PDB file of C-alpha atoms in Angstrom:
ATOM      1  CA  MET Z   1     -33.740 -57.676   5.521  1.00 73.00           C
ATOM      2  CA  SER Z   2     -30.564 -57.220   7.408  1.00 83.00           C
ATOM      3  CA  ARG Z   3     -28.013 -54.774   6.052  1.00 85.00           C
ATOM      4  CA  TRP Z   4     -25.317 -57.396   6.766  1.00 90.00           C
ATOM      5  CA  LEU Z   5     -27.146 -59.874   4.614  1.00 93.00           C
ATOM      6  CA  VAL Z   6     -27.566 -57.481   1.802  1.00 91.00           C
ATOM      7  CA  ALA Z   7     -23.880 -56.513   2.113  1.00 93.00           C
ATOM      8  CA  THR Z   8     -22.876 -60.211   1.855  1.00 95.00           C
ATOM      9  CA  MET Z   9     -25.035 -60.774  -1.185  1.00 95.00           C
ATOM     10  CA  ALA Z  10     -23.704 -57.606  -2.752  1.00 95.00           C
ATOM     11  CA  SER Z  11     -20.115 -58.780  -2.293  1.00 96.00           C
ATOM     12  CA  VAL Z  12     -20.833 -62.208  -3.688  1.00 97.00           C
ATOM     13  CA  LEU Z  13     -22.622 -60.528  -6.687  1.00 97.00           C
ATOM     14  CA  PHE Z  14     -19.517 -58.284  -7.129  1.00 97.00           C
ATOM     15  CA  ILE Z  15     -17.214 -61.387  -7.363  1.00 97.00           C
ATOM     16  CA  ALA Z  16     -19.501 -63.086  -9.800  1.00 97.00           C
ATOM     17  CA  LEU Z  17     -19.822 -59.958 -11.953  1.00 97.00           C
ATOM     18  CA  VAL Z  18     -16.083 -59.256 -12.004  1.00 96.00           C
ATOM     19  CA  ILE Z  19     -15.582 -62.801 -13.166  1.00 95.00           C
ATOM     20  CA  ALA Z  20     -18.150 -62.378 -15.947  1.00 96.00           C
ATOM     21  CA  VAL Z  21     -16.908 -58.964 -17.018  1.00 95.00           C
ATOM     22  CA  THR Z  22     -13.233 -60.218 -17.028  1.00 94.00           C
ATOM     23  CA  GLY Z  23     -14.300 -63.243 -19.117  1.00 93.00           C
ATOM     24  CA  PHE Z  24     -16.034 -61.100 -21.680  1.00 93.00           C
ATOM     25  CA  GLU Z  25     -13.036 -58.685 -21.802  1.00 91.00           C
ATOM     26  CA  ALA Z  26     -10.780 -61.715 -22.440  1.00 91.00           C
ATOM     27  CA  LEU Z  27     -13.101 -63.101 -25.016  1.00 92.00           C
ATOM     28  CA  LEU Z  28     -13.922 -60.005 -26.997  1.00 92.00           C
ATOM     29  CA  ALA Z  29     -10.871 -57.775 -26.574  1.00 89.00           C
ATOM     30  CA  ASP Z  30      -8.343 -60.591 -26.158  1.00 88.00           C
ATOM     31  CA  VAL Z  31      -6.871 -59.058 -22.986  1.00 87.00           C
ATOM     32  CA  GLU Z  32      -5.683 -61.007 -19.934  1.00 88.00           C
ATOM     33  CA  ALA Z  33      -6.519 -59.807 -16.426  1.00 89.00           C
ATOM     34  CA  ILE Z  34      -2.848 -60.109 -15.313  1.00 91.00           C
ATOM     35  CA  ARG Z  35      -0.321 -59.838 -18.105  1.00 89.00           C
ATOM     36  CA  GLN Z  36       2.861 -60.939 -16.304  1.00 88.00           C
ATOM     37  CA  ALA Z  37       3.694 -64.555 -16.880  1.00 88.00           C
ATOM     38  CA  ASP Z  38       5.596 -64.979 -13.676  1.00 90.00           C
ATOM     39  CA  ALA Z  39       2.686 -63.830 -11.562  1.00 89.00           C
ATOM     40  CA  THR Z  40       1.060 -66.503  -9.526  1.00 89.00           C
ATOM     41  CA  PRO Z  41      -2.472 -67.543 -10.571  1.00 91.00           C
ATOM     42  CA  TYR Z  42      -3.789 -66.277  -7.256  1.00 93.00           C
ATOM     43  CA  LEU Z  43      -2.870 -62.567  -7.886  1.00 94.00           C
ATOM     44  CA  GLY Z  44      -6.108 -61.715  -9.777  1.00 93.00           C
ATOM     45  CA  PRO Z  45      -8.387 -63.556  -7.423  1.00 95.00           C
ATOM     46  CA  ALA Z  46      -6.595 -61.919  -4.399  1.00 96.00           C
ATOM     47  CA  MET Z  47      -7.266 -58.508  -5.945  1.00 96.00           C
ATOM     48  CA  VAL Z  48     -10.911 -59.302  -6.437  1.00 96.00           C
ATOM     49  CA  VAL Z  49     -11.377 -60.680  -2.900  1.00 97.00           C
ATOM     50  CA  GLY Z  50      -9.749 -57.508  -1.485  1.00 97.00           C
ATOM     51  CA  ALA Z  51     -12.144 -55.388  -3.498  1.00 97.00           C
ATOM     52  CA  ALA Z  52     -15.112 -57.505  -2.383  1.00 97.00           C
ATOM     53  CA  VAL Z  53     -14.266 -56.695   1.226  1.00 97.00           C
ATOM     54  CA  ALA Z  54     -14.317 -52.975   0.404  1.00 97.00           C
ATOM     55  CA  VAL Z  55     -17.748 -53.536  -1.369  1.00 97.00           C
ATOM     56  CA  PHE Z  56     -18.998 -55.423   1.673  1.00 96.00           C
ATOM     57  CA  LEU Z  57     -17.990 -52.731   4.120  1.00 95.00           C
ATOM     58  CA  ALA Z  58     -19.284 -49.864   1.953  1.00 94.00           C
ATOM     59  CA  THR Z  59     -22.681 -51.574   1.480  1.00 94.00           C
ATOM     60  CA  ALA Z  60     -23.032 -52.390   5.110  1.00 92.00           C
ATOM     61  CA  MET Z  61     -22.070 -49.022   6.309  1.00 91.00           C
ATOM     62  CA  GLY Z  62     -23.830 -47.030   3.585  1.00 87.00           C
ATOM     63  CA  ALA Z  63     -27.159 -48.913   4.202  1.00 81.00           C
ATOM     64  CA  ARG Z  64     -27.504 -47.129   7.460  1.00 80.00           C
ATOM     65  CA  GLU Z  65     -27.378 -43.536   6.273  1.00 82.00           C
ATOM     66  CA  GLY Z  66     -26.034 -41.325   3.635  1.00 77.00           C
ATOM     67  CA  ASN Z  67     -26.477 -40.979  -0.110  1.00 89.00           C
ATOM     68  CA  PRO Z  68     -26.251 -44.270  -2.033  1.00 92.00           C
ATOM     69  CA  VAL Z  69     -24.489 -42.629  -5.009  1.00 93.00           C
ATOM     70  CA  VAL Z  70     -21.862 -40.954  -2.862  1.00 94.00           C
ATOM     71  CA  THR Z  71     -21.263 -44.215  -0.951  1.00 93.00           C
ATOM     72  CA  GLY Z  72     -21.009 -45.951  -4.293  1.00 94.00           C
ATOM     73  CA  LEU Z  73     -18.385 -43.431  -5.506  1.00 96.00           C
ATOM     74  CA  VAL Z  74     -16.395 -43.944  -2.327  1.00 95.00           C
ATOM     75  CA  ALA Z  75     -16.615 -47.645  -2.719  1.00 95.00           C
ATOM     76  CA  ALA Z  76     -15.434 -47.390  -6.309  1.00 97.00           C
ATOM     77  CA  ALA Z  77     -12.412 -45.299  -5.298  1.00 97.00           C
ATOM     78  CA  THR Z  78     -11.657 -47.736  -2.477  1.00 97.00           C
ATOM     79  CA  THR Z  79     -11.926 -50.572  -4.858  1.00 97.00           C
ATOM     80  CA  TYR Z  80      -9.545 -48.991  -7.229  1.00 97.00           C
ATOM     81  CA  LEU Z  81      -6.952 -48.513  -4.508  1.00 97.00           C
ATOM     82  CA  VAL Z  82      -7.362 -51.845  -2.929  1.00 97.00           C
ATOM     83  CA  MET Z  83      -7.085 -53.727  -6.234  1.00 96.00           C
ATOM     84  CA  LEU Z  84      -3.954 -51.846  -7.147  1.00 96.00           C
ATOM     85  CA  GLY Z  85      -2.487 -52.197  -3.602  1.00 96.00           C
ATOM     86  CA  VAL Z  86      -3.122 -55.907  -3.274  1.00 96.00           C
ATOM     87  CA  GLY Z  87      -1.797 -56.499  -6.820  1.00 95.00           C
ATOM     88  CA  ALA Z  88       1.384 -54.408  -6.117  1.00 96.00           C
ATOM     89  CA  VAL Z  89       2.137 -56.109  -2.877  1.00 96.00           C
ATOM     90  CA  GLY Z  90       1.406 -59.617  -4.237  1.00 94.00           C
ATOM     91  CA  TYR Z  91       3.482 -59.153  -7.343  1.00 95.00           C
ATOM     92  CA  ALA Z  92       6.302 -57.472  -5.370  1.00 95.00           C
ATOM     93  CA  LEU Z  93       6.377 -60.446  -3.119  1.00 94.00           C
ATOM     94  CA  VAL Z  94       6.432 -62.886  -5.974  1.00 93.00           C
ATOM     95  CA  ARG Z  95       9.278 -61.037  -7.719  1.00 92.00           C
ATOM     96  CA  SER Z  96      11.055 -60.181  -4.461  1.00 94.00           C
ATOM     97  CA  ASP Z  97      11.511 -56.679  -5.803  1.00 92.00           C
ATOM     98  CA  ALA Z  98      10.318 -53.586  -3.921  1.00 94.00           C
ATOM     99  CA  ALA Z  99      10.327 -51.536  -7.140  1.00 93.00           C
ATOM    100  CA  GLU Z 100       7.140 -53.509  -8.286  1.00 92.00           C
ATOM    101  CA  LEU Z 101       5.180 -51.577  -5.501  1.00 94.00           C
ATOM    102  CA  LEU Z 102       5.342 -48.647  -7.878  1.00 94.00           C
ATOM    103  CA  VAL Z 103       5.664 -50.328 -11.233  1.00 94.00           C
ATOM    104  CA  PHE Z 104       2.642 -52.670 -10.902  1.00 93.00           C
ATOM    105  CA  PRO Z 105       0.094 -50.021 -10.059  1.00 94.00           C
ATOM    106  CA  ALA Z 106       1.451 -47.813 -12.893  1.00 94.00           C
ATOM    107  CA  GLY Z 107       0.975 -50.581 -15.427  1.00 93.00           C
ATOM    108  CA  TYR Z 108      -2.501 -51.560 -14.273  1.00 93.00           C
ATOM    109  CA  ALA Z 109      -3.998 -48.151 -13.389  1.00 94.00           C
ATOM    110  CA  LEU Z 110      -6.062 -48.102 -16.511  1.00 94.00           C
ATOM    111  CA  SER Z 111      -6.299 -51.875 -17.294  1.00 93.00           C
ATOM    112  CA  PRO Z 112      -9.695 -53.311 -18.244  1.00 93.00           C
ATOM    113  CA  PHE Z 113      -9.495 -55.648 -15.253  1.00 94.00           C
ATOM    114  CA  VAL Z 114      -9.157 -52.912 -12.642  1.00 95.00           C
ATOM    115  CA  VAL Z 115     -11.480 -50.356 -14.385  1.00 95.00           C
ATOM    116  CA  GLY Z 116     -14.134 -53.055 -14.911  1.00 95.00           C
ATOM    117  CA  GLY Z 117     -13.925 -53.979 -11.227  1.00 96.00           C
ATOM    118  CA  VAL Z 118     -14.385 -50.295 -10.280  1.00 97.00           C
ATOM    119  CA  VAL Z 119     -17.532 -49.920 -12.379  1.00 97.00           C
ATOM    120  CA  VAL Z 120     -18.994 -53.247 -11.047  1.00 97.00           C
ATOM    121  CA  ALA Z 121     -18.315 -52.016  -7.532  1.00 97.00           C
ATOM    122  CA  LEU Z 122     -20.038 -48.712  -8.076  1.00 97.00           C
ATOM    123  CA  VAL Z 123     -23.099 -50.389  -9.569  1.00 97.00           C
ATOM    124  CA  THR Z 124     -23.211 -53.160  -6.909  1.00 96.00           C
ATOM    125  CA  VAL Z 125     -23.005 -50.786  -3.916  1.00 95.00           C
ATOM    126  CA  VAL Z 126     -25.557 -48.337  -5.285  1.00 95.00           C
ATOM    127  CA  ALA Z 127     -27.898 -51.086  -6.053  1.00 94.00           C
ATOM    128  CA  GLY Z 128     -27.428 -52.825  -2.640  1.00 92.00           C
ATOM    129  CA  ILE Z 129     -27.915 -49.677  -0.641  1.00 92.00           C
ATOM    130  CA  SER Z 130     -30.951 -48.805  -2.672  1.00 90.00           C
ATOM    131  CA  ALA Z 131     -32.402 -52.269  -2.055  1.00 87.00           C
ATOM    132  CA  VAL Z 132     -31.957 -51.855   1.705  1.00 85.00           C
ATOM    133  CA  ARG Z 133     -33.478 -48.395   1.651  1.00 82.00           C
ATOM    134  CA  TRP Z 134     -36.427 -49.552  -0.524  1.00 82.00           C
ATOM    135  CA  GLN Z 135     -37.016 -52.552   1.694  1.00 73.00           C
ATOM    136  CA  GLY Z 136     -37.108 -50.136   4.850  1.00 65.00           C
ATOM    137  CA  THR Z 137     -39.598 -47.720   3.240  1.00 69.00           C
ATOM    138  CA  ARG Z 138     -42.325 -50.409   2.647  1.00 63.00           C
ATOM    139  CA  PRO Z 139     -45.085 -50.562   5.383  1.00 63.00           C
ATOM    140  CA  GLN Z 140     -45.015 -53.703   7.427  1.00 62.00           C
ATOM    141  CA  GLY Z 141     -47.288 -56.409   6.192  1.00 58.00           C
ATOM    142  CA  GLN Z 142     -47.411 -55.133   2.604  1.00 57.00           C
ATOM    143  CA  GLN Z 143     -47.094 -57.875   0.115  1.00 56.00           C
ATOM    144  CA  SER Z 144     -44.482 -57.452  -2.630  1.00 58.00           C
ATOM    145  CA  SER Z 145     -46.898 -59.061  -5.209  1.00 58.00           C
ATOM    146  CA  PRO Z 146     -49.669 -56.925  -6.719  1.00 61.00           C
ATOM    147  CA  ILE Z 147     -51.839 -60.027  -6.806  1.00 65.00           C
ATOM    148  CA  ARG Z 148     -54.079 -60.341  -3.822  1.00 60.00           C
ATOM    149  CA  PRO Z 149     -56.321 -63.300  -3.006  1.00 59.00           C
ATOM    150  CA  GLN Z 150     -60.027 -62.987  -3.464  1.00 62.00           C
ATOM    151  CA  ASP Z 151     -62.307 -63.236  -0.427  1.00 52.00           C
TER     152      ASP Z 151
END
């Protein structure tokens, strides 16, 4: 399987898992992803899409070589910075206030939305890279099913 296909599937899985995690956080802990009432409804999804690009690139580049866990940690750190950066720029544009470039990341640095996205990114990238590596170590022609037809 192509590393680009696995990277695409990993980024789509990342988006779906962030939506699920955020939904459970909202349901169980009664917290919202974006607390500001004047923020556009596209701010949270923009943050997730920016992080999905980081997951895509980390999975595609890490599938070639390197340690999956180290690549996952780099992807998690990049996801953290991208989510806060996109959120800060987006909210600063909505408010037309440059001070939000510092205030928004400070308020969301430990929010469940951002931390949940970072954890999901770590797990998704490590799993995606491990899947590519596992696929590459199997001999050609080997069936994935243990059941073989009888002669």
